[in-house]
Amino acid sequence: VWLDVNLRWDPDKYNGIKVVRIPFTDVWKPDILLYNNADVTSYFSSLSSNVIVTSEGNVTWLSMVIFKSSCRIDVRYFPFDEQNCSMQFASWTYDGFQLQLRMNSEEGDISNYIRNSEWVLIKLHVEWNLVYYSCCIEPYPDITYYIQIRRRPLFYVFNMILPCILITLVALLGFYIPSDSGEKVTMGITTLLSMTVFMMLVAENMPPTSDVLPLIGKFLLQLCFTVLVTNIVSVLLNVCVVLDAAWI
């Protein structure tokens, strides 16, 4: 919604008409863009809808568009993680003296929010910022939406956490098998293979990032290392037993 004083008229001179709907290509539109956009084509994929113009010069453009924004992901506590993302909207060519950006409230409008099956919206906060760039003396305002979301962990609990607990129990039971038993090595190799496949499954369900390692990944890696060391010790003990028997 913006105000264009050039589109004002006197309703008494036009049979009391106060609102008109005209194609959006016939009026001036502010070049408001998403600065941290992850998809350049999203801005041009908006629905070609009409604009609503009132006699006071207020222009409303209810356009449908899907924005794809870049966000830094923290997977340390995956799948019980919370993410904080931001979407920065500002004009690309107009400065603060030519185009004034205003917001109605500091809380975002979520009246039309549709519940997501994977994420829970915790908070939507809006801030108005004024930025000065080194190239120009004019201020450049922007409106930034700060979005805080929490992952729904139920799916990952049944498909990742519970199998991880079961594999851990199997690995712990392997320590009670006598070292001179061949089944101990077989069970250890099977457990190690299961954990390797499970780690691949965990990696496929997480976004690729090198900033931080998830705790579940560290736990599985340490468990794999422990089982591997146990298998090596068991093999060495079996070799020692066989060599001692040969000398006897």
PDB file of C-alpha atoms in Angstrom:
ATOM      1  CA  VAL A   1       0.000   0.000   0.000  1.00  0.00           C
ATOM      2  CA  TRP A   2       1.389   3.405  -0.948  1.00  0.00           C
ATOM      3  CA  LEU A   3       0.249   7.006  -1.436  1.00  0.00           C
ATOM      4  CA  ASP A   4       0.482   8.618  -4.877  1.00  0.00           C
ATOM      5  CA  VAL A   5      -0.717  12.230  -4.840  1.00  0.00           C
ATOM      6  CA  ASN A   6      -0.820  12.260  -8.646  1.00  0.00           C
ATOM      7  CA  LEU A   7      -3.741   9.816  -8.592  1.00  0.00           C
ATOM      8  CA  ARG A   8      -6.080  11.951  -6.474  1.00  0.00           C
ATOM      9  CA  TRP A   9      -9.393  13.164  -7.852  1.00  0.00           C
ATOM     10  CA  ASP A  10     -12.621  14.806  -6.722  1.00  0.00           C
ATOM     11  CA  PRO A  11     -15.398  12.174  -6.515  1.00  0.00           C
ATOM     12  CA  ASP A  12     -18.075  14.872  -7.019  1.00  0.00           C
ATOM     13  CA  LYS A  13     -16.737  15.502 -10.519  1.00  0.00           C
ATOM     14  CA  TYR A  14     -16.905  11.816 -11.492  1.00  0.00           C
ATOM     15  CA  ASN A  15     -20.389  10.709 -10.392  1.00  0.00           C
ATOM     16  CA  GLY A  16     -19.262   9.961  -6.828  1.00  0.00           C
ATOM     17  CA  ILE A  17     -16.684   7.329  -7.847  1.00  0.00           C
ATOM     18  CA  LYS A  18     -14.236   6.904  -4.975  1.00  0.00           C
ATOM     19  CA  VAL A  19     -12.535   3.617  -5.859  1.00  0.00           C
ATOM     20  CA  VAL A  20     -11.312   2.269  -9.192  1.00  0.00           C
ATOM     21  CA  ARG A  21      -9.463  -0.896 -10.191  1.00  0.00           C
ATOM     22  CA  ILE A  22      -6.971  -0.637 -13.007  1.00  0.00           C
ATOM     23  CA  PRO A  23      -4.154  -2.857 -14.358  1.00  0.00           C
ATOM     24  CA  PHE A  24      -0.976  -2.642 -12.313  1.00  0.00           C
ATOM     25  CA  THR A  25       1.025  -1.869 -15.460  1.00  0.00           C
ATOM     26  CA  ASP A  26      -0.752   1.500 -15.826  1.00  0.00           C
ATOM     27  CA  VAL A  27       0.409   2.999 -12.521  1.00  0.00           C
ATOM     28  CA  TRP A  28       3.720   3.769 -10.890  1.00  0.00           C
ATOM     29  CA  LYS A  29       4.938   1.144  -8.414  1.00  0.00           C
ATOM     30  CA  PRO A  30       7.761   1.398  -5.879  1.00  0.00           C
ATOM     31  CA  ASP A  31      10.656  -0.940  -6.627  1.00  0.00           C
ATOM     32  CA  ILE A  32      10.549  -2.702  -3.267  1.00  0.00           C
ATOM     33  CA  LEU A  33      12.781  -5.767  -3.339  1.00  0.00           C
ATOM     34  CA  LEU A  34      13.864  -8.472  -0.939  1.00  0.00           C
ATOM     35  CA  TYR A  35      17.546  -7.696  -0.387  1.00  0.00           C
ATOM     36  CA  ASN A  36      18.527 -11.141   0.929  1.00  0.00           C
ATOM     37  CA  ASN A  37      16.728 -12.880  -1.904  1.00  0.00           C
ATOM     38  CA  ALA A  38      17.766 -16.439  -2.751  1.00  0.00           C
ATOM     39  CA  ASP A  39      15.791 -16.635  -6.004  1.00  0.00           C
ATOM     40  CA  VAL A  40      16.015 -13.794  -8.506  1.00  0.00           C
ATOM     41  CA  THR A  41      13.008 -14.997 -10.516  1.00  0.00           C
ATOM     42  CA  SER A  42      10.622 -14.820  -7.540  1.00  0.00           C
ATOM     43  CA  TYR A  43      10.134 -11.056  -7.922  1.00  0.00           C
ATOM     44  CA  PHE A  44       9.021 -11.434 -11.523  1.00  0.00           C
ATOM     45  CA  SER A  45       6.680 -14.347 -10.816  1.00  0.00           C
ATOM     46  CA  SER A  46       4.031 -12.246  -9.069  1.00  0.00           C
ATOM     47  CA  LEU A  47       0.440 -12.548 -10.184  1.00  0.00           C
ATOM     48  CA  SER A  48      -0.636  -9.875 -12.678  1.00  0.00           C
ATOM     49  CA  SER A  49      -3.513  -8.493 -10.605  1.00  0.00           C
ATOM     50  CA  ASN A  50      -5.196  -5.093 -10.668  1.00  0.00           C
ATOM     51  CA  VAL A  51      -4.417  -2.292  -8.249  1.00  0.00           C
ATOM     52  CA  ILE A  52      -7.074  -0.587  -6.125  1.00  0.00           C
ATOM     53  CA  VAL A  53      -6.888   3.218  -6.262  1.00  0.00           C
ATOM     54  CA  THR A  54      -8.931   5.507  -4.013  1.00  0.00           C
ATOM     55  CA  SER A  55      -9.776   9.147  -4.586  1.00  0.00           C
ATOM     56  CA  GLU A  56      -7.315  10.130  -1.819  1.00  0.00           C
ATOM     57  CA  GLY A  57      -4.461   8.635  -3.839  1.00  0.00           C
ATOM     58  CA  ASN A  58      -4.040   5.462  -1.808  1.00  0.00           C
ATOM     59  CA  VAL A  59      -2.933   2.567  -4.003  1.00  0.00           C
ATOM     60  CA  THR A  60      -3.309  -1.051  -2.878  1.00  0.00           C
ATOM     61  CA  TRP A  61      -1.650  -3.864  -4.792  1.00  0.00           C
ATOM     62  CA  LEU A  62      -2.663  -7.299  -3.501  1.00  0.00           C
ATOM     63  CA  SER A  63      -0.205  -9.420  -5.425  1.00  0.00           C
ATOM     64  CA  MET A  64       0.598 -13.079  -4.794  1.00  0.00           C
ATOM     65  CA  VAL A  65       4.280 -13.952  -4.768  1.00  0.00           C
ATOM     66  CA  ILE A  66       6.558 -16.559  -3.191  1.00  0.00           C
ATOM     67  CA  PHE A  67       9.789 -15.208  -1.701  1.00  0.00           C
ATOM     68  CA  LYS A  68      12.815 -17.426  -1.159  1.00  0.00           C
ATOM     69  CA  SER A  69      15.166 -15.851   1.330  1.00  0.00           C
ATOM     70  CA  SER A  70      18.602 -16.964   2.483  1.00  0.00           C
ATOM     71  CA  CYS A  71      18.938 -17.799   6.173  1.00  0.00           C
ATOM     72  CA  ARG A  72      21.826 -18.973   8.334  1.00  0.00           C
ATOM     73  CA  ILE A  73      20.878 -22.343   9.824  1.00  0.00           C
ATOM     74  CA  ASP A  74      21.991 -23.570  13.252  1.00  0.00           C
ATOM     75  CA  VAL A  75      21.644 -27.376  13.464  1.00  0.00           C
ATOM     76  CA  ARG A  76      23.416 -27.846  16.788  1.00  0.00           C
ATOM     77  CA  TYR A  77      20.305 -29.169  18.555  1.00  0.00           C
ATOM     78  CA  PHE A  78      18.709 -30.844  15.530  1.00  0.00           C
ATOM     79  CA  PRO A  79      15.886 -31.979  15.513  1.00  0.00           C
ATOM     80  CA  PHE A  80      14.990 -29.836  18.572  1.00  0.00           C
ATOM     81  CA  ASP A  81      16.312 -26.659  16.990  1.00  0.00           C
ATOM     82  CA  GLU A  82      15.007 -23.125  16.614  1.00  0.00           C
ATOM     83  CA  GLN A  83      15.897 -20.901  13.680  1.00  0.00           C
ATOM     84  CA  ASN A  84      16.014 -17.111  13.449  1.00  0.00           C
ATOM     85  CA  CYS A  85      15.679 -15.664   9.970  1.00  0.00           C
ATOM     86  CA  SER A  86      15.200 -12.182   8.581  1.00  0.00           C
ATOM     87  CA  MET A  87      13.734 -10.701   5.410  1.00  0.00           C
ATOM     88  CA  GLN A  88      14.904  -7.208   4.468  1.00  0.00           C
ATOM     89  CA  PHE A  89      12.679  -5.180   2.132  1.00  0.00           C
ATOM     90  CA  ALA A  90      13.784  -1.854   0.679  1.00  0.00           C
ATOM     91  CA  SER A  91      13.778   0.197  -2.482  1.00  0.00           C
ATOM     92  CA  TRP A  92      16.512  -0.510  -4.993  1.00  0.00           C
ATOM     93  CA  THR A  93      16.846   2.977  -6.515  1.00  0.00           C
ATOM     94  CA  TYR A  94      14.936   5.465  -4.315  1.00  0.00           C
ATOM     95  CA  ASP A  95      16.521   6.961  -1.211  1.00  0.00           C
ATOM     96  CA  GLY A  96      14.775   8.055   1.965  1.00  0.00           C
ATOM     97  CA  PHE A  97      14.124  11.565   0.632  1.00  0.00           C
ATOM     98  CA  GLN A  98      12.321  10.249  -2.446  1.00  0.00           C
ATOM     99  CA  LEU A  99      10.454   7.294  -0.955  1.00  0.00           C
ATOM    100  CA  GLN A 100       9.326   6.981   2.651  1.00  0.00           C
ATOM    101  CA  LEU A 101       8.804   3.499   4.070  1.00  0.00           C
ATOM    102  CA  ARG A 102       6.429   3.116   7.000  1.00  0.00           C
ATOM    103  CA  MET A 103       5.145   0.179   9.010  1.00  0.00           C
ATOM    104  CA  ASN A 104       1.825  -0.114  10.798  1.00  0.00           C
ATOM    105  CA  SER A 105       3.080  -1.999  13.860  1.00  0.00           C
ATOM    106  CA  GLU A 106       6.134  -3.760  15.247  1.00  0.00           C
ATOM    107  CA  GLU A 107       4.332  -7.103  15.170  1.00  0.00           C
ATOM    108  CA  GLY A 108       3.769  -8.821  11.853  1.00  0.00           C
ATOM    109  CA  ASP A 109       0.283  -9.662  10.637  1.00  0.00           C
ATOM    110  CA  ILE A 110      -0.268 -13.425  10.965  1.00  0.00           C
ATOM    111  CA  SER A 111      -4.049 -13.404  10.603  1.00  0.00           C
ATOM    112  CA  ASN A 112      -3.753 -15.355   7.341  1.00  0.00           C
ATOM    113  CA  TYR A 113      -0.942 -17.602   8.550  1.00  0.00           C
ATOM    114  CA  ILE A 114      -1.380 -21.244   7.534  1.00  0.00           C
ATOM    115  CA  ARG A 115      -0.124 -23.823  10.027  1.00  0.00           C
ATOM    116  CA  ASN A 116       2.926 -25.730   8.813  1.00  0.00           C
ATOM    117  CA  SER A 117       3.455 -29.430   9.515  1.00  0.00           C
ATOM    118  CA  GLU A 118       7.231 -29.110   9.960  1.00  0.00           C
ATOM    119  CA  TRP A 119       7.724 -25.702  11.611  1.00  0.00           C
ATOM    120  CA  VAL A 120       5.983 -23.701  14.350  1.00  0.00           C
ATOM    121  CA  LEU A 121       5.966 -19.917  14.065  1.00  0.00           C
ATOM    122  CA  ILE A 122       7.046 -18.524  17.434  1.00  0.00           C
ATOM    123  CA  LYS A 123       7.459 -14.832  16.746  1.00  0.00           C
ATOM    124  CA  LEU A 124       7.253 -12.349  13.877  1.00  0.00           C
ATOM    125  CA  HIS A 125       8.834  -8.985  14.631  1.00  0.00           C
ATOM    126  CA  VAL A 126       9.159  -5.965  12.321  1.00  0.00           C
ATOM    127  CA  GLU A 127      11.778  -3.206  12.492  1.00  0.00           C
ATOM    128  CA  TRP A 128      12.317   0.000  10.522  1.00  0.00           C
ATOM    129  CA  ASN A 129      15.976   0.750   9.835  1.00  0.00           C
ATOM    130  CA  LEU A 130      17.830   3.644   8.274  1.00  0.00           C
ATOM    131  CA  VAL A 131      21.061   2.742   6.481  1.00  0.00           C
ATOM    132  CA  TYR A 132      23.800   5.040   5.156  1.00  0.00           C
ATOM    133  CA  TYR A 133      26.067   3.669   2.445  1.00  0.00           C
ATOM    134  CA  SER A 134      29.594   4.869   1.700  1.00  0.00           C
ATOM    135  CA  CYS A 135      28.659   5.807  -1.855  1.00  0.00           C
ATOM    136  CA  CYS A 136      25.862   8.213  -1.007  1.00  0.00           C
ATOM    137  CA  ILE A 137      24.936  10.842   1.544  1.00  0.00           C
ATOM    138  CA  GLU A 138      21.218  10.084   1.357  1.00  0.00           C
ATOM    139  CA  PRO A 139      19.656   7.667   3.854  1.00  0.00           C
ATOM    140  CA  TYR A 140      18.137   4.420   2.622  1.00  0.00           C
ATOM    141  CA  PRO A 141      15.322   3.072   4.797  1.00  0.00           C
ATOM    142  CA  ASP A 142      14.341  -0.575   4.941  1.00  0.00           C
ATOM    143  CA  ILE A 143      11.791  -2.716   6.737  1.00  0.00           C
ATOM    144  CA  THR A 144      13.100  -5.999   8.123  1.00  0.00           C
ATOM    145  CA  TYR A 145      10.952  -8.911   9.268  1.00  0.00           C
ATOM    146  CA  TYR A 146      12.529 -11.109  11.943  1.00  0.00           C
ATOM    147  CA  ILE A 147      11.077 -14.606  11.951  1.00  0.00           C
ATOM    148  CA  GLN A 148      11.595 -17.111  14.765  1.00  0.00           C
ATOM    149  CA  ILE A 149      10.498 -20.686  14.065  1.00  0.00           C
ATOM    150  CA  ARG A 150      10.798 -24.001  15.897  1.00  0.00           C
ATOM    151  CA  ARG A 151      11.025 -27.410  14.257  1.00  0.00           C
ATOM    152  CA  ARG A 152       8.347 -29.997  15.011  1.00  0.00           C
ATOM    153  CA  PRO A 153      10.422 -32.968  16.251  1.00  0.00           C
ATOM    154  CA  LEU A 154       7.767 -35.713  16.286  1.00  0.00           C
ATOM    155  CA  PHE A 155       8.680 -37.105  12.854  1.00  0.00           C
ATOM    156  CA  TYR A 156      12.395 -37.149  13.655  1.00  0.00           C
ATOM    157  CA  VAL A 157      11.838 -38.664  17.110  1.00  0.00           C
ATOM    158  CA  PHE A 158      10.188 -41.757  15.642  1.00  0.00           C
ATOM    159  CA  ASN A 159      12.449 -42.036  12.604  1.00  0.00           C
ATOM    160  CA  MET A 160      15.813 -40.935  14.018  1.00  0.00           C
ATOM    161  CA  ILE A 161      15.961 -40.603  17.807  1.00  0.00           C
ATOM    162  CA  LEU A 162      14.324 -43.932  18.712  1.00  0.00           C
ATOM    163  CA  PRO A 163      16.401 -45.958  16.198  1.00  0.00           C
ATOM    164  CA  CYS A 164      19.486 -44.177  17.523  1.00  0.00           C
ATOM    165  CA  ILE A 165      18.622 -45.261  21.071  1.00  0.00           C
ATOM    166  CA  LEU A 166      18.066 -48.867  19.945  1.00  0.00           C
ATOM    167  CA  ILE A 167      21.384 -48.974  18.097  1.00  0.00           C
ATOM    168  CA  THR A 168      23.102 -47.562  21.184  1.00  0.00           C
ATOM    169  CA  LEU A 169      21.577 -50.285  23.372  1.00  0.00           C
ATOM    170  CA  VAL A 170      22.747 -52.963  20.942  1.00  0.00           C
ATOM    171  CA  ALA A 171      26.239 -51.461  20.992  1.00  0.00           C
ATOM    172  CA  LEU A 172      26.244 -51.496  24.805  1.00  0.00           C
ATOM    173  CA  LEU A 173      25.118 -55.131  24.889  1.00  0.00           C
ATOM    174  CA  GLY A 174      28.105 -56.004  22.732  1.00  0.00           C
ATOM    175  CA  PHE A 175      30.444 -55.106  25.599  1.00  0.00           C
ATOM    176  CA  TYR A 176      29.031 -57.980  27.677  1.00  0.00           C
ATOM    177  CA  ILE A 177      30.001 -60.609  25.106  1.00  0.00           C
ATOM    178  CA  PRO A 178      33.297 -62.325  25.991  1.00  0.00           C
ATOM    179  CA  SER A 179      36.270 -61.020  24.038  1.00  0.00           C
ATOM    180  CA  ASP A 180      37.377 -64.494  22.961  1.00  0.00           C
ATOM    181  CA  SER A 181      34.004 -65.088  21.321  1.00  0.00           C
ATOM    182  CA  GLY A 182      33.822 -64.682  17.567  1.00  0.00           C
ATOM    183  CA  GLU A 183      30.275 -63.380  17.858  1.00  0.00           C
ATOM    184  CA  LYS A 184      31.568 -60.250  19.581  1.00  0.00           C
ATOM    185  CA  VAL A 185      33.434 -59.166  16.460  1.00  0.00           C
ATOM    186  CA  THR A 186      30.494 -60.070  14.217  1.00  0.00           C
ATOM    187  CA  MET A 187      28.078 -58.107  16.368  1.00  0.00           C
ATOM    188  CA  GLY A 188      30.458 -55.154  16.528  1.00  0.00           C
ATOM    189  CA  ILE A 189      30.871 -55.017  12.754  1.00  0.00           C
ATOM    190  CA  THR A 190      27.098 -55.255  12.266  1.00  0.00           C
ATOM    191  CA  THR A 191      26.520 -52.456  14.785  1.00  0.00           C
ATOM    192  CA  LEU A 192      29.198 -50.321  13.131  1.00  0.00           C
ATOM    193  CA  LEU A 193      27.589 -50.824   9.730  1.00  0.00           C
ATOM    194  CA  SER A 194      24.159 -49.912  11.142  1.00  0.00           C
ATOM    195  CA  MET A 195      25.493 -46.712  12.671  1.00  0.00           C
ATOM    196  CA  THR A 196      27.228 -45.764   9.417  1.00  0.00           C
ATOM    197  CA  VAL A 197      23.992 -46.157   7.463  1.00  0.00           C
ATOM    198  CA  PHE A 198      22.140 -44.247  10.173  1.00  0.00           C
ATOM    199  CA  MET A 199      24.643 -41.377  10.006  1.00  0.00           C
ATOM    200  CA  MET A 200      24.020 -41.161   6.255  1.00  0.00           C
ATOM    201  CA  LEU A 201      20.290 -40.929   6.988  1.00  0.00           C
ATOM    202  CA  VAL A 202      20.875 -38.129   9.493  1.00  0.00           C
ATOM    203  CA  ALA A 203      23.040 -36.233   6.986  1.00  0.00           C
ATOM    204  CA  GLU A 204      20.321 -36.443   4.318  1.00  0.00           C
ATOM    205  CA  ASN A 205      17.725 -34.873   6.628  1.00  0.00           C
ATOM    206  CA  MET A 206      19.849 -31.902   7.661  1.00  0.00           C
ATOM    207  CA  PRO A 207      20.686 -28.802   5.636  1.00  0.00           C
ATOM    208  CA  PRO A 208      24.293 -28.799   4.391  1.00  0.00           C
ATOM    209  CA  THR A 209      26.241 -26.441   6.641  1.00  0.00           C
ATOM    210  CA  SER A 210      29.779 -26.399   8.011  1.00  0.00           C
ATOM    211  CA  ASP A 211      29.253 -23.761  10.703  1.00  0.00           C
ATOM    212  CA  VAL A 212      28.389 -26.203  13.477  1.00  0.00           C
ATOM    213  CA  LEU A 213      28.006 -29.961  13.880  1.00  0.00           C
ATOM    214  CA  PRO A 214      24.768 -31.367  15.346  1.00  0.00           C
ATOM    215  CA  LEU A 215      24.952 -33.075  18.709  1.00  0.00           C
ATOM    216  CA  ILE A 216      23.336 -36.221  17.338  1.00  0.00           C
ATOM    217  CA  GLY A 217      26.075 -36.442  14.696  1.00  0.00           C
ATOM    218  CA  LYS A 218      28.811 -36.047  17.315  1.00  0.00           C
ATOM    219  CA  PHE A 219      27.179 -38.730  19.461  1.00  0.00           C
ATOM    220  CA  LEU A 220      26.981 -41.214  16.576  1.00  0.00           C
ATOM    221  CA  LEU A 221      30.564 -40.476  15.550  1.00  0.00           C
ATOM    222  CA  GLN A 222      31.846 -41.098  19.082  1.00  0.00           C
ATOM    223  CA  LEU A 223      29.778 -44.266  19.308  1.00  0.00           C
ATOM    224  CA  CYS A 224      31.205 -45.501  15.997  1.00  0.00           C
ATOM    225  CA  PHE A 225      34.730 -44.797  17.230  1.00  0.00           C
ATOM    226  CA  THR A 226      34.076 -46.681  20.489  1.00  0.00           C
ATOM    227  CA  VAL A 227      32.666 -49.728  18.685  1.00  0.00           C
ATOM    228  CA  LEU A 228      35.570 -49.645  16.215  1.00  0.00           C
ATOM    229  CA  VAL A 229      38.148 -49.603  19.026  1.00  0.00           C
ATOM    230  CA  THR A 230      36.288 -52.446  20.738  1.00  0.00           C
ATOM    231  CA  ASN A 231      36.396 -54.533  17.568  1.00  0.00           C
ATOM    232  CA  ILE A 232      40.115 -53.872  17.120  1.00  0.00           C
ATOM    233  CA  VAL A 233      40.833 -54.894  20.722  1.00  0.00           C
ATOM    234  CA  SER A 234      38.695 -58.035  20.323  1.00  0.00           C
ATOM    235  CA  VAL A 235      40.559 -59.037  17.162  1.00  0.00           C
ATOM    236  CA  LEU A 236      43.932 -58.467  18.834  1.00  0.00           C
ATOM    237  CA  LEU A 237      42.884 -60.552  21.847  1.00  0.00           C
ATOM    238  CA  ASN A 238      41.721 -63.385  19.592  1.00  0.00           C
ATOM    239  CA  VAL A 239      45.034 -63.266  17.718  1.00  0.00           C
ATOM    240  CA  CYS A 240      46.951 -63.369  20.996  1.00  0.00           C
ATOM    241  CA  VAL A 241      44.895 -66.338  22.201  1.00  0.00           C
ATOM    242  CA  VAL A 242      45.534 -68.218  18.959  1.00  0.00           C
ATOM    243  CA  LEU A 243      49.284 -67.490  19.112  1.00  0.00           C
ATOM    244  CA  ASP A 244      49.487 -68.610  22.746  1.00  0.00           C
ATOM    245  CA  ALA A 245      47.659 -71.822  21.881  1.00  0.00           C
ATOM    246  CA  ALA A 246      50.053 -72.449  18.994  1.00  0.00           C
ATOM    247  CA  TRP A 247      53.105 -72.077  21.255  1.00  0.00           C
ATOM    248  CA  ILE A 248      51.608 -74.490  23.758  1.00  0.00           C
TER     249      ILE A 248
END
